[in-house]
mmCIF file of C-alpha atoms and ligand atoms in Angstrom:
data_model
loop_
_atom_site.group_PDB
_atom_site.id
_atom_site.type_symbol
_atom_site.label_atom_id
_atom_site.label_comp_id
_atom_site.label_asym_id
_atom_site.label_seq_id
_atom_site.Cartn_x
_atom_site.Cartn_y
_atom_site.Cartn_z
ATOM 1 C CA MET D 1 12.915 14.971 -24.579
ATOM 2 C CA SER D 2 16.170 14.268 -22.713
ATOM 3 C CA ARG D 3 14.877 14.424 -19.134
ATOM 4 C CA PRO D 4 12.508 11.673 -17.870
ATOM 5 C CA TRP D 5 8.992 12.806 -16.951
ATOM 6 C CA SER D 6 8.335 13.919 -13.415
ATOM 7 C CA LEU D 7 5.796 11.855 -11.494
ATOM 8 C CA ASP D 8 2.987 14.390 -11.967
ATOM 9 C CA THR D 9 3.392 14.082 -15.745
ATOM 10 C CA ALA D 10 3.923 10.309 -15.750
ATOM 11 C CA ALA D 11 0.756 9.815 -13.659
ATOM 12 C CA ILE D 12 -1.288 11.472 -16.407
ATOM 13 C CA HIS D 13 0.488 10.162 -19.507
ATOM 14 C CA ALA D 14 2.636 7.057 -18.899
ATOM 15 C CA GLY D 15 1.244 3.992 -20.679
ATOM 16 C CA GLN D 16 -1.552 6.096 -22.172
ATOM 17 C CA HIS D 17 -1.968 7.170 -25.781
ATOM 18 C CA ALA D 18 -4.790 8.755 -27.771
ATOM 19 C CA ASP D 19 -6.888 5.924 -29.180
ATOM 20 C CA PRO D 20 -5.647 5.227 -32.741
ATOM 21 C CA VAL D 21 -9.188 4.584 -34.025
ATOM 22 C CA SER D 22 -11.124 7.553 -32.608
ATOM 23 C CA GLY D 23 -8.487 9.888 -31.176
ATOM 24 C CA ALA D 24 -10.124 9.585 -27.714
ATOM 25 C CA VAL D 25 -7.673 11.103 -25.211
ATOM 26 C CA MET D 26 -8.776 8.831 -22.367
ATOM 27 C CA THR D 27 -7.897 5.129 -22.326
ATOM 28 C CA PRO D 28 -10.879 3.084 -23.603
ATOM 29 C CA ILE D 29 -12.392 0.476 -21.286
ATOM 30 C CA VAL D 30 -11.949 -2.700 -23.324
ATOM 31 C CA LEU D 31 -14.470 -5.135 -21.857
ATOM 32 C CA ALA D 32 -13.862 -7.930 -24.390
ATOM 33 C CA SER D 33 -12.944 -11.221 -22.746
ATOM 34 C CA THR D 34 -11.321 -12.478 -25.943
ATOM 35 C CA PHE D 35 -9.604 -11.074 -29.059
ATOM 36 C CA ALA D 36 -9.924 -12.157 -32.695
ATOM 37 C CA GLN D 37 -6.817 -13.717 -34.222
ATOM 38 C CA GLU D 38 -5.988 -13.346 -37.921
ATOM 39 C CA SER D 39 -4.719 -16.895 -37.988
ATOM 40 C CA PRO D 40 -4.224 -19.246 -35.011
ATOM 41 C CA GLY D 41 -1.444 -17.686 -32.922
ATOM 42 C CA ARG D 42 -1.252 -14.504 -35.038
ATOM 43 C CA HIS D 43 -2.853 -11.560 -33.195
ATOM 44 C CA LYS D 44 -2.398 -7.926 -32.119
ATOM 45 C CA GLY D 45 -0.797 -8.777 -28.751
ATOM 46 C CA TYR D 46 -3.986 -9.813 -26.943
ATOM 47 C CA GLU D 47 -5.565 -13.272 -26.872
ATOM 48 C CA TYR D 48 -7.724 -13.558 -23.770
ATOM 49 C CA SER D 49 -8.364 -10.922 -21.097
ATOM 50 C CA ARG D 50 -7.003 -12.925 -18.157
ATOM 51 C CA SER D 51 -3.661 -13.108 -19.966
ATOM 52 C CA GLY D 52 -3.681 -9.471 -21.056
ATOM 53 C CA ASN D 53 -6.091 -6.600 -21.630
ATOM 54 C CA PRO D 54 -5.426 -3.161 -23.169
ATOM 55 C CA THR D 55 -6.993 -1.156 -20.299
ATOM 56 C CA ARG D 56 -5.076 -3.206 -17.743
ATOM 57 C CA LYS D 57 -1.898 -2.811 -19.774
ATOM 58 C CA ALA D 58 -2.201 1.005 -19.627
ATOM 59 C CA LEU D 59 -2.531 0.847 -15.831
ATOM 60 C CA GLU D 60 0.375 -1.594 -15.520
ATOM 61 C CA GLU D 61 2.650 0.605 -17.628
ATOM 62 C CA CYS D 62 1.665 3.756 -15.756
ATOM 63 C CA ALA D 63 2.306 2.062 -12.376
ATOM 64 C CA ALA D 64 5.690 0.751 -13.563
ATOM 65 C CA ALA D 65 6.692 4.291 -14.608
ATOM 66 C CA LEU D 66 5.610 5.796 -11.275
ATOM 67 C CA GLU D 67 7.522 3.236 -9.217
ATOM 68 C CA GLY D 68 10.580 3.350 -11.487
ATOM 69 C CA GLY D 69 10.194 -0.312 -12.456
ATOM 70 C CA THR D 70 10.192 -1.976 -15.849
ATOM 71 C CA GLN D 71 7.014 -4.018 -15.460
ATOM 72 C CA GLY D 72 3.765 -3.684 -13.583
ATOM 73 C CA PHE D 73 1.114 -6.324 -12.909
ATOM 74 C CA ALA D 74 -2.420 -5.471 -11.815
ATOM 75 C CA PHE D 75 -4.568 -7.638 -9.547
ATOM 76 C CA ALA D 76 -8.126 -7.851 -8.256
ATOM 77 C CA SER D 77 -7.047 -6.788 -4.746
ATOM 78 C CA GLY D 78 -3.960 -5.887 -2.753
ATOM 79 C CA LEU D 79 -4.083 -9.334 -1.176
ATOM 80 C CA GLY D 80 -4.404 -10.849 -4.658
ATOM 81 C CA ALA D 81 -1.122 -9.131 -5.554
ATOM 82 C CA SER D 82 0.504 -10.330 -2.300
ATOM 83 C CA THR D 83 -0.784 -13.893 -2.728
ATOM 84 C CA THR D 84 0.590 -14.002 -6.260
ATOM 85 C CA ILE D 85 4.104 -12.785 -5.448
ATOM 86 C CA LEU D 86 4.205 -15.091 -2.399
ATOM 87 C CA HIS D 87 3.631 -17.988 -4.822
ATOM 88 C CA THR D 88 7.093 -17.396 -6.236
ATOM 89 C CA LEU D 89 8.087 -19.256 -3.021
ATOM 90 C CA ALA D 90 7.989 -23.033 -2.599
ATOM 91 C CA PRO D 91 7.266 -25.348 0.364
ATOM 92 C CA GLY D 92 10.225 -25.280 2.776
ATOM 93 C CA ASP D 93 11.050 -21.647 1.994
ATOM 94 C CA HIS D 94 11.218 -19.144 4.838
ATOM 95 C CA LEU D 95 10.103 -15.502 4.781
ATOM 96 C CA LEU D 96 11.196 -12.647 7.041
ATOM 97 C CA CYS D 97 8.411 -10.133 7.558
ATOM 98 C CA GLY D 98 8.224 -6.788 9.330
ATOM 99 C CA ASP D 99 6.403 -7.163 12.646
ATOM 100 C CA ASP D 100 3.703 -4.586 11.887
ATOM 101 C CA VAL D 101 1.693 -5.321 8.742
ATOM 102 C CA TYR D 102 -1.942 -5.096 7.632
ATOM 103 C CA GLY D 103 -3.970 -7.724 9.530
ATOM 104 C CA GLY D 104 -4.964 -9.386 6.262
ATOM 105 C CA THR D 105 -1.311 -9.771 5.238
ATOM 106 C CA PHE D 106 -0.545 -11.382 8.607
ATOM 107 C CA ARG D 107 -3.537 -13.715 8.140
ATOM 108 C CA LEU D 108 -2.394 -14.624 4.609
ATOM 109 C CA LEU D 109 1.084 -15.543 5.872
ATOM 110 C CA ASP D 110 -0.124 -17.301 9.031
ATOM 111 C CA LYS D 111 -3.266 -19.092 7.854
ATOM 112 C CA VAL D 112 -2.684 -19.657 4.125
ATOM 113 C CA MET D 113 1.049 -19.688 3.336
ATOM 114 C CA LYS D 114 2.180 -21.456 6.535
ATOM 115 C CA PRO D 115 -0.058 -24.534 5.947
ATOM 116 C CA LEU D 116 1.451 -24.626 2.429
ATOM 117 C CA GLY D 117 4.906 -25.022 4.015
ATOM 118 C CA ILE D 118 6.091 -21.412 3.820
ATOM 119 C CA GLU D 119 6.954 -20.215 7.301
ATOM 120 C CA SER D 120 7.272 -16.563 8.285
ATOM 121 C CA THR D 121 9.221 -14.891 11.070
ATOM 122 C CA PHE D 122 7.892 -11.495 12.121
ATOM 123 C CA LEU D 123 10.424 -9.021 13.474
ATOM 124 C CA ASP D 124 10.983 -5.340 14.065
ATOM 125 C CA MET D 125 13.078 -4.225 11.095
ATOM 126 C CA SER D 126 14.287 -0.954 12.672
ATOM 127 C CA ASP D 127 17.724 -2.532 13.023
ATOM 128 C CA ALA D 128 19.051 -4.037 9.766
ATOM 129 C CA ALA D 129 21.607 -6.097 11.762
ATOM 130 C CA LYS D 130 18.687 -7.921 13.437
ATOM 131 C CA VAL D 131 17.235 -8.659 10.010
ATOM 132 C CA ARG D 132 20.599 -10.128 8.954
ATOM 133 C CA ALA D 133 20.756 -12.196 12.148
ATOM 134 C CA ALA D 134 17.268 -13.575 11.531
ATOM 135 C CA LEU D 135 18.139 -14.904 8.065
ATOM 136 C CA ARG D 136 18.002 -18.691 7.761
ATOM 137 C CA PRO D 137 19.635 -20.795 5.056
ATOM 138 C CA THR D 138 16.079 -21.300 3.747
ATOM 139 C CA THR D 139 15.082 -17.602 3.761
ATOM 140 C CA ARG D 140 13.857 -16.759 0.253
ATOM 141 C CA MET D 141 12.084 -13.408 0.734
ATOM 142 C CA ILE D 142 12.111 -10.344 2.973
ATOM 143 C CA TRP D 143 8.851 -8.385 3.243
ATOM 144 C CA MET D 144 8.139 -5.058 4.826
ATOM 145 C CA GLU D 145 5.602 -2.285 4.991
ATOM 146 C CA THR D 146 6.931 1.192 5.665
ATOM 147 C CA PRO D 147 5.283 3.237 7.079
ATOM 148 C CA THR D 148 3.599 0.271 8.716
ATOM 149 C CA ASN D 149 -0.087 -0.401 9.242
ATOM 150 C CA PRO D 150 -1.278 0.633 11.814
ATOM 151 C CA LEU D 151 1.640 1.776 13.996
ATOM 152 C CA LEU D 152 3.338 3.897 11.309
ATOM 153 C CA LYS D 153 6.806 2.561 12.088
ATOM 154 C CA VAL D 154 9.405 3.593 9.529
ATOM 155 C CA PHE D 155 12.023 1.067 8.383
ATOM 156 C CA ASP D 156 15.208 1.840 6.454
ATOM 157 C CA ILE D 157 14.552 0.371 3.004
ATOM 158 C CA ALA D 158 18.124 0.896 1.740
ATOM 159 C CA ALA D 159 19.662 -0.768 4.830
ATOM 160 C CA VAL D 160 17.384 -3.819 4.644
ATOM 161 C CA ALA D 161 17.827 -3.948 0.849
ATOM 162 C CA GLU D 162 21.575 -4.237 1.432
ATOM 163 C CA VAL D 163 21.021 -7.208 3.764
ATOM 164 C CA ALA D 164 18.717 -8.760 1.162
ATOM 165 C CA ARG D 165 21.206 -8.162 -1.648
ATOM 166 C CA ALA D 166 24.077 -9.718 0.328
ATOM 167 C CA ALA D 167 21.907 -12.794 0.976
ATOM 168 C CA SER D 168 20.626 -12.904 -2.643
ATOM 169 C CA VAL D 169 17.046 -12.721 -1.373
ATOM 170 C CA PRO D 170 14.391 -10.416 -2.877
ATOM 171 C CA LEU D 171 13.079 -7.550 -0.741
ATOM 172 C CA VAL D 172 9.378 -6.825 -1.287
ATOM 173 C CA VAL D 173 8.063 -3.489 0.007
ATOM 174 C CA ASP D 174 4.353 -2.865 0.447
ATOM 175 C CA ASN D 175 4.287 0.807 -0.584
ATOM 176 C CA THR D 176 0.549 1.282 -0.027
ATOM 177 C CA PHE D 177 0.845 3.866 2.773
ATOM 178 C CA ALA D 178 3.533 5.996 1.106
ATOM 179 C CA THR D 179 2.704 5.758 -2.628
ATOM 180 C CA PRO D 180 5.456 6.405 -5.208
ATOM 181 C CA PHE D 181 4.899 10.156 -4.769
ATOM 182 C CA LEU D 182 6.370 9.978 -1.282
ATOM 183 C CA GLN D 183 8.685 6.965 -1.479
ATOM 184 C CA ARG D 184 10.281 4.930 -4.279
ATOM 185 C CA PRO D 185 11.467 1.611 -2.817
ATOM 186 C CA LEU D 186 12.969 0.266 -6.068
ATOM 187 C CA GLU D 187 15.398 3.219 -6.166
ATOM 188 C CA LEU D 188 16.407 2.323 -2.604
ATOM 189 C CA GLY D 189 17.251 -1.270 -3.588
ATOM 190 C CA ALA D 190 13.966 -3.146 -3.129
ATOM 191 C CA THR D 191 13.300 -5.920 -5.661
ATOM 192 C CA ALA D 192 9.552 -5.407 -5.936
ATOM 193 C CA VAL D 193 6.806 -3.134 -4.704
ATOM 194 C CA VAL D 194 3.278 -4.271 -3.923
ATOM 195 C CA HIS D 195 0.246 -2.031 -3.528
ATOM 196 C CA SER D 196 -3.306 -2.146 -2.467
ATOM 197 C CA THR D 197 -4.580 0.235 -5.166
ATOM 198 C CA THR D 198 -7.793 0.260 -3.146
ATOM 199 C CA LYS D 199 -6.103 3.012 -1.141
ATOM 200 C CA TYR D 200 -4.261 6.147 -2.338
ATOM 201 C CA LEU D 201 -3.514 5.056 -5.903
ATOM 202 C CA ASN D 202 -7.202 4.875 -6.774
ATOM 203 C CA GLY D 203 -8.012 7.371 -4.055
ATOM 204 C CA HIS D 204 -11.793 7.445 -4.270
ATOM 205 C CA SER D 205 -12.853 4.367 -2.273
ATOM 206 C CA ASP D 206 -14.668 2.819 -5.221
ATOM 207 C CA VAL D 207 -12.268 0.069 -6.319
ATOM 208 C CA VAL D 208 -10.607 -2.925 -4.661
ATOM 209 C CA GLY D 209 -7.343 -3.623 -6.489
ATOM 210 C CA GLY D 210 -3.652 -4.411 -6.268
ATOM 211 C CA LEU D 211 -0.367 -4.040 -8.116
ATOM 212 C CA ILE D 212 3.134 -5.494 -8.265
ATOM 213 C CA VAL D 213 5.976 -3.519 -9.860
ATOM 214 C CA THR D 214 9.528 -4.719 -10.360
ATOM 215 C CA ALA D 215 12.620 -4.044 -12.461
ATOM 216 C CA ASP D 216 13.929 -7.603 -11.941
ATOM 217 C CA ALA D 217 13.454 -9.451 -15.258
ATOM 218 C CA ALA D 218 13.433 -12.969 -13.761
ATOM 219 C CA LEU D 219 10.922 -12.007 -11.058
ATOM 220 C CA ALA D 220 8.765 -10.178 -13.636
ATOM 221 C CA GLU D 221 8.657 -13.259 -15.809
ATOM 222 C CA ARG D 222 7.593 -15.441 -12.890
ATOM 223 C CA VAL D 223 4.982 -12.936 -11.636
ATOM 224 C CA GLY D 224 3.618 -12.523 -15.179
ATOM 225 C CA PHE D 225 3.282 -16.296 -15.436
ATOM 226 C CA LEU D 226 1.545 -16.503 -12.036
ATOM 227 C CA GLN D 227 -0.783 -13.574 -12.804
ATOM 228 C CA ASN D 228 -2.127 -15.550 -15.752
ATOM 229 C CA ALA D 229 -1.855 -19.009 -14.193
ATOM 230 C CA MET D 230 -3.466 -18.065 -10.840
ATOM 231 C CA GLY D 231 -5.909 -15.618 -12.397
ATOM 232 C CA ALA D 232 -6.428 -12.958 -9.678
ATOM 233 C CA VAL D 233 -6.811 -10.259 -12.335
ATOM 234 C CA PRO D 234 -8.864 -7.033 -12.081
ATOM 235 C CA SER D 235 -11.750 -6.062 -14.341
ATOM 236 C CA PRO D 236 -11.027 -3.572 -17.152
ATOM 237 C CA PHE D 237 -13.477 -1.145 -15.547
ATOM 238 C CA ASP D 238 -11.588 -1.239 -12.235
ATOM 239 C CA CYS D 239 -8.316 -0.731 -14.138
ATOM 240 C CA TYR D 240 -9.834 2.324 -15.788
ATOM 241 C CA LEU D 241 -10.922 3.755 -12.443
ATOM 242 C CA VAL D 242 -7.458 3.278 -10.901
ATOM 243 C CA LEU D 243 -5.854 4.845 -13.977
ATOM 244 C CA ARG D 244 -8.213 7.787 -13.624
ATOM 245 C CA GLY D 245 -7.484 8.085 -9.901
ATOM 246 C CA LEU D 246 -3.716 7.993 -10.522
ATOM 247 C CA LYS D 247 -3.911 11.199 -12.563
ATOM 248 C CA THR D 248 -4.557 13.247 -9.409
ATOM 249 C CA LEU D 249 -2.307 11.253 -7.067
ATOM 250 C CA GLY D 250 0.248 14.049 -6.775
ATOM 251 C CA VAL D 251 -2.193 16.815 -5.883
ATOM 252 C CA ARG D 252 -4.044 14.512 -3.519
ATOM 253 C CA MET D 253 -0.891 13.373 -1.733
ATOM 254 C CA ARG D 254 0.315 16.938 -1.225
ATOM 255 C CA GLN D 255 -2.984 17.800 0.469
ATOM 256 C CA HIS D 256 -3.140 14.537 2.490
ATOM 257 C CA VAL D 257 0.353 15.272 3.852
ATOM 258 C CA ALA D 258 -0.268 18.969 4.617
ATOM 259 C CA SER D 259 -3.515 18.228 6.459
ATOM 260 C CA ALA D 260 -2.168 15.207 8.355
ATOM 261 C CA GLN D 261 0.880 17.168 9.473
ATOM 262 C CA LEU D 262 -1.312 19.921 10.923
ATOM 263 C CA LEU D 263 -3.812 17.560 12.581
ATOM 264 C CA ALA D 264 -1.061 15.371 14.062
ATOM 265 C CA ALA D 265 0.601 18.401 15.675
ATOM 266 C CA ARG D 266 -2.719 19.577 17.132
ATOM 267 C CA LEU D 267 -3.711 16.101 18.357
ATOM 268 C CA GLU D 268 -0.375 15.812 20.141
ATOM 269 C CA GLU D 269 -1.361 18.860 22.225
ATOM 270 C CA HIS D 270 -4.878 17.599 22.940
ATOM 271 C CA PRO D 271 -5.530 16.635 26.599
ATOM 272 C CA ALA D 272 -7.674 13.589 25.634
ATOM 273 C CA ILE D 273 -4.854 12.060 23.571
ATOM 274 C CA GLU D 274 -2.136 9.972 25.221
ATOM 275 C CA ARG D 275 0.142 9.571 22.220
ATOM 276 C CA VAL D 276 0.267 10.419 18.526
ATOM 277 C CA LEU D 277 2.097 8.216 16.018
ATOM 278 C CA TYR D 278 2.926 10.221 12.889
ATOM 279 C CA PRO D 279 6.307 10.105 11.108
ATOM 280 C CA GLY D 280 6.138 13.880 10.520
ATOM 281 C CA LEU D 281 6.325 14.646 14.251
ATOM 282 C CA PRO D 282 9.765 15.117 15.863
ATOM 283 C CA SER D 283 8.500 12.869 18.725
ATOM 284 C CA HIS D 284 8.246 9.906 16.300
ATOM 285 C CA ALA D 285 11.093 7.352 16.574
ATOM 286 C CA GLY D 286 11.416 7.188 12.781
ATOM 287 C CA HIS D 287 11.131 10.941 12.137
ATOM 288 C CA ALA D 288 14.685 11.559 10.905
ATOM 289 C CA LEU D 289 14.603 8.452 8.704
ATOM 290 C CA ALA D 290 11.189 9.388 7.294
ATOM 291 C CA MET D 291 12.455 12.857 6.403
ATOM 292 C CA ARG D 292 15.407 11.254 4.614
ATOM 293 C CA GLN D 293 13.624 8.362 2.935
ATOM 294 C CA MET D 294 10.291 9.968 2.077
ATOM 295 C CA LYS D 295 9.210 13.166 0.339
ATOM 296 C CA GLY D 296 6.513 13.629 2.989
ATOM 297 C CA PRO D 297 5.325 11.692 6.048
ATOM 298 C CA GLY D 298 2.003 10.588 4.537
ATOM 299 C CA GLY D 299 -1.666 11.032 5.288
ATOM 300 C CA MET D 300 -2.130 8.408 8.013
ATOM 301 C CA ILE D 301 -2.120 9.193 11.748
ATOM 302 C CA SER D 302 -2.545 6.752 14.611
ATOM 303 C CA CYS D 303 -3.252 7.967 18.131
ATOM 304 C CA VAL D 304 -3.941 6.458 21.517
ATOM 305 C CA VAL D 305 -7.011 7.871 23.215
ATOM 306 C CA LYS D 306 -6.633 8.251 26.987
ATOM 307 C CA GLY D 307 -8.724 5.746 28.949
ATOM 308 C CA GLY D 308 -8.652 2.880 26.426
ATOM 309 C CA VAL D 309 -11.303 1.209 24.354
ATOM 310 C CA GLU D 310 -14.481 2.955 25.606
ATOM 311 C CA PRO D 311 -13.323 6.575 25.055
ATOM 312 C CA ALA D 312 -11.909 5.466 21.673
ATOM 313 C CA ARG D 313 -15.251 3.890 20.755
ATOM 314 C CA ARG D 314 -17.104 7.074 21.797
ATOM 315 C CA MET D 315 -14.767 9.149 19.648
ATOM 316 C CA LEU D 316 -15.405 6.894 16.623
ATOM 317 C CA GLU D 317 -19.175 7.059 17.218
ATOM 318 C CA ARG D 318 -19.215 10.850 17.507
ATOM 319 C CA LEU D 319 -17.154 11.765 14.450
ATOM 320 C CA GLN D 320 -19.322 13.343 11.750
ATOM 321 C CA ILE D 321 -16.991 13.985 8.784
ATOM 322 C CA PHE D 322 -14.582 11.090 9.459
ATOM 323 C CA ALA D 323 -16.565 7.918 8.683
ATOM 324 C CA CYS D 324 -15.924 5.002 11.037
ATOM 325 C CA ALA D 325 -14.759 2.515 8.400
ATOM 326 C CA GLU D 326 -11.945 0.179 7.411
ATOM 327 C CA SER D 327 -9.638 1.156 4.537
ATOM 328 C CA LEU D 328 -7.748 4.373 3.886
ATOM 329 C CA GLY D 329 -6.315 6.609 1.228
ATOM 330 C CA GLY D 330 -9.533 8.032 -0.210
ATOM 331 C CA VAL D 331 -10.387 11.705 -0.645
ATOM 332 C CA GLU D 332 -12.791 11.317 2.294
ATOM 333 C CA SER D 333 -11.538 10.998 5.860
ATOM 334 C CA LEU D 334 -11.908 7.682 7.666
ATOM 335 C CA ALA D 335 -11.281 6.577 11.251
ATOM 336 C CA GLU D 336 -11.137 3.095 12.718
ATOM 337 C CA SER D 337 -10.131 0.912 15.645
ATOM 338 C CA PRO D 338 -7.358 -1.470 14.476
ATOM 339 C CA ALA D 339 -7.891 -3.824 17.458
ATOM 340 C CA ILE D 340 -11.581 -4.342 16.600
ATOM 341 C CA MET D 341 -11.515 -3.808 12.841
ATOM 342 C CA THR D 342 -8.499 -4.043 10.466
ATOM 343 C CA HIS D 343 -6.169 -6.011 12.760
ATOM 344 C CA ALA D 344 -8.672 -8.239 14.573
ATOM 345 C CA SER D 345 -7.143 -11.251 12.756
ATOM 346 C CA ILE D 346 -3.937 -10.809 14.809
ATOM 347 C CA PRO D 347 -4.188 -12.701 18.153
ATOM 348 C CA PRO D 348 -4.752 -10.312 21.139
ATOM 349 C CA GLU D 349 -1.435 -11.273 22.856
ATOM 350 C CA GLN D 350 0.464 -10.505 19.684
ATOM 351 C CA ARG D 351 -1.390 -7.224 19.191
ATOM 352 C CA ALA D 352 -0.528 -6.235 22.766
ATOM 353 C CA ALA D 353 3.147 -7.178 22.287
ATOM 354 C CA LEU D 354 3.262 -5.030 19.156
ATOM 355 C CA GLY D 355 1.631 -2.039 20.835
ATOM 356 C CA ILE D 356 -1.709 -2.165 18.998
ATOM 357 C CA SER D 357 -3.634 -1.188 22.120
ATOM 358 C CA ASP D 358 -7.425 -1.250 22.365
ATOM 359 C CA GLY D 359 -7.452 2.560 22.592
ATOM 360 C CA LEU D 360 -5.562 2.977 19.327
ATOM 361 C CA VAL D 361 -7.463 4.947 16.687
ATOM 362 C CA ARG D 362 -6.193 5.134 13.096
ATOM 363 C CA LEU D 363 -7.086 8.159 10.990
ATOM 364 C CA SER D 364 -6.941 8.367 7.202
ATOM 365 C CA VAL D 365 -6.854 12.115 6.702
ATOM 366 C CA GLY D 366 -8.821 13.064 3.597
ATOM 367 C CA ILE D 367 -8.648 16.216 1.520
ATOM 368 C CA GLU D 368 -11.674 17.995 3.003
ATOM 369 C CA ASP D 369 -11.020 21.439 4.507
ATOM 370 C CA VAL D 370 -8.532 20.831 7.314
ATOM 371 C CA GLU D 371 -10.256 23.194 9.776
ATOM 372 C CA ASP D 372 -13.520 21.290 9.298
ATOM 373 C CA LEU D 373 -11.604 18.077 10.042
ATOM 374 C CA TRP D 374 -10.068 19.584 13.168
ATOM 375 C CA ASP D 375 -13.472 20.797 14.413
ATOM 376 C CA ASP D 376 -14.780 17.253 13.871
ATOM 377 C CA LEU D 377 -11.924 15.658 15.847
ATOM 378 C CA ARG D 378 -12.139 18.234 18.640
ATOM 379 C CA ALA D 379 -15.897 17.803 19.017
ATOM 380 C CA ALA D 380 -15.560 13.983 19.064
ATOM 381 C CA LEU D 381 -12.854 14.154 21.752
ATOM 382 C CA ALA D 382 -14.640 16.739 23.930
HETATM 383 O O1 P1T E 1 -7.739 -4.757 0.770
HETATM 384 P P1 P1T E 1 -6.767 -5.113 -0.326
HETATM 385 O O2 P1T E 1 -6.892 -4.269 -1.531
HETATM 386 O O3 P1T E 1 -6.747 -6.580 -0.611
HETATM 387 O O4 P1T E 1 -5.315 -4.729 0.243
HETATM 388 C C1 P1T E 1 -4.700 -5.363 1.312
HETATM 389 C C2 P1T E 1 -3.709 -4.452 1.951
HETATM 390 C C3 P1T E 1 -2.369 -4.613 1.656
HETATM 391 N N1 P1T E 1 -1.424 -3.813 2.189
HETATM 392 C C4 P1T E 1 -1.747 -2.818 3.026
HETATM 393 C C5 P1T E 1 -0.680 -1.962 3.614
HETATM 394 C C6 P1T E 1 -3.092 -2.583 3.359
HETATM 395 O O5 P1T E 1 -3.375 -1.580 4.186
HETATM 396 C C7 P1T E 1 -4.103 -3.420 2.815
HETATM 397 C C8 P1T E 1 -5.541 -3.249 3.150
HETATM 398 N N2 P1T E 1 -5.777 -2.496 4.304
HETATM 399 C C9 P1T E 1 -6.990 -2.161 4.816
HETATM 400 C C10 P1T E 1 -8.146 -2.568 4.306
HETATM 401 C C11 P1T E 1 -6.941 -1.323 6.012
HETATM 402 O O6 P1T E 1 -7.980 -0.734 6.399
HETATM 403 O O7 P1T E 1 -5.877 -1.219 6.619
#
């Protein structure tokens, strides 16, 4: 075939082959921790399951195809993936990070990497010139989420990638919120993509996992070494579940986007809501960029409930279909308070400076019937 597979086809077939022994069309879950060698050092490509596992390999190849990279690496959690790629840095290195990131990523940089001698500067990356100005002679990595968690800011990947390229520094994009169906950072010049597969890629809220994908051979070699040397690898069963979830990523994302778009527009009109943050709304500061950079504005909505923390808490208590829970990206709808839950590890002054107010509610719009979801939101806000 001359044309490369579209993402819907790659999600179902890339890295996956009928089992040569039985003909099974689904990737077997190979639970073996170790693999027999014909003679010491002579084997079928697998020695020990931390170093490599056939089920994991299928997931890694599928993820690499979806992101347009050459190599994928699977991890036991999104933070496991982040921790591993951050260990390509050395003491004395500096990292530039987008100012709005998952609370756990902030905590990893501030409480784990900083004591190891890797300092981070957090800044709004809306203006690539400010990113350039913030570079230090010791800057060795630029990191961003877009859309960001939880404020759904949209940053220009190509513009920041150009700054990174000129400085010979890798740009790492956490593509968890967008997924490769909506945004392909490597095509826009990013060096690597990281994911929490816990979210949309698995999509069913029954796995904690992570991924790194890159097309940079030197980085891939280093990450492959660290994956084995640091050992934050996922179980074969979890790899199987993510691989299974990936098959429906396209259909799920189309529904997440359609439903979120409708609910965001209705919430914006609701008298109990002060502000809606959703890249698909013309009122959003990053709307034009999102329309250009993404195939759809995603399934996440953040909104500020009028009156602050107490009305927001009441809303979260009253919701019936939306579960009040951390995480996102599953088929079921979730709602949460970033200030109390996912971003509590960010100091209150910093949260306030960023605009993560106590009345902020983050919605992960699932694929239930959208009118049922709207009735649920309306009743909770009444
Ligand atoms: O939870 P884990 O699989 O380790 O992934 C961490 C992570 C990384 N990047 C982004 C953008 C994330 O949102 C997360 C995890 N986030 C949540 C649990 C949350 O509710 O926001």
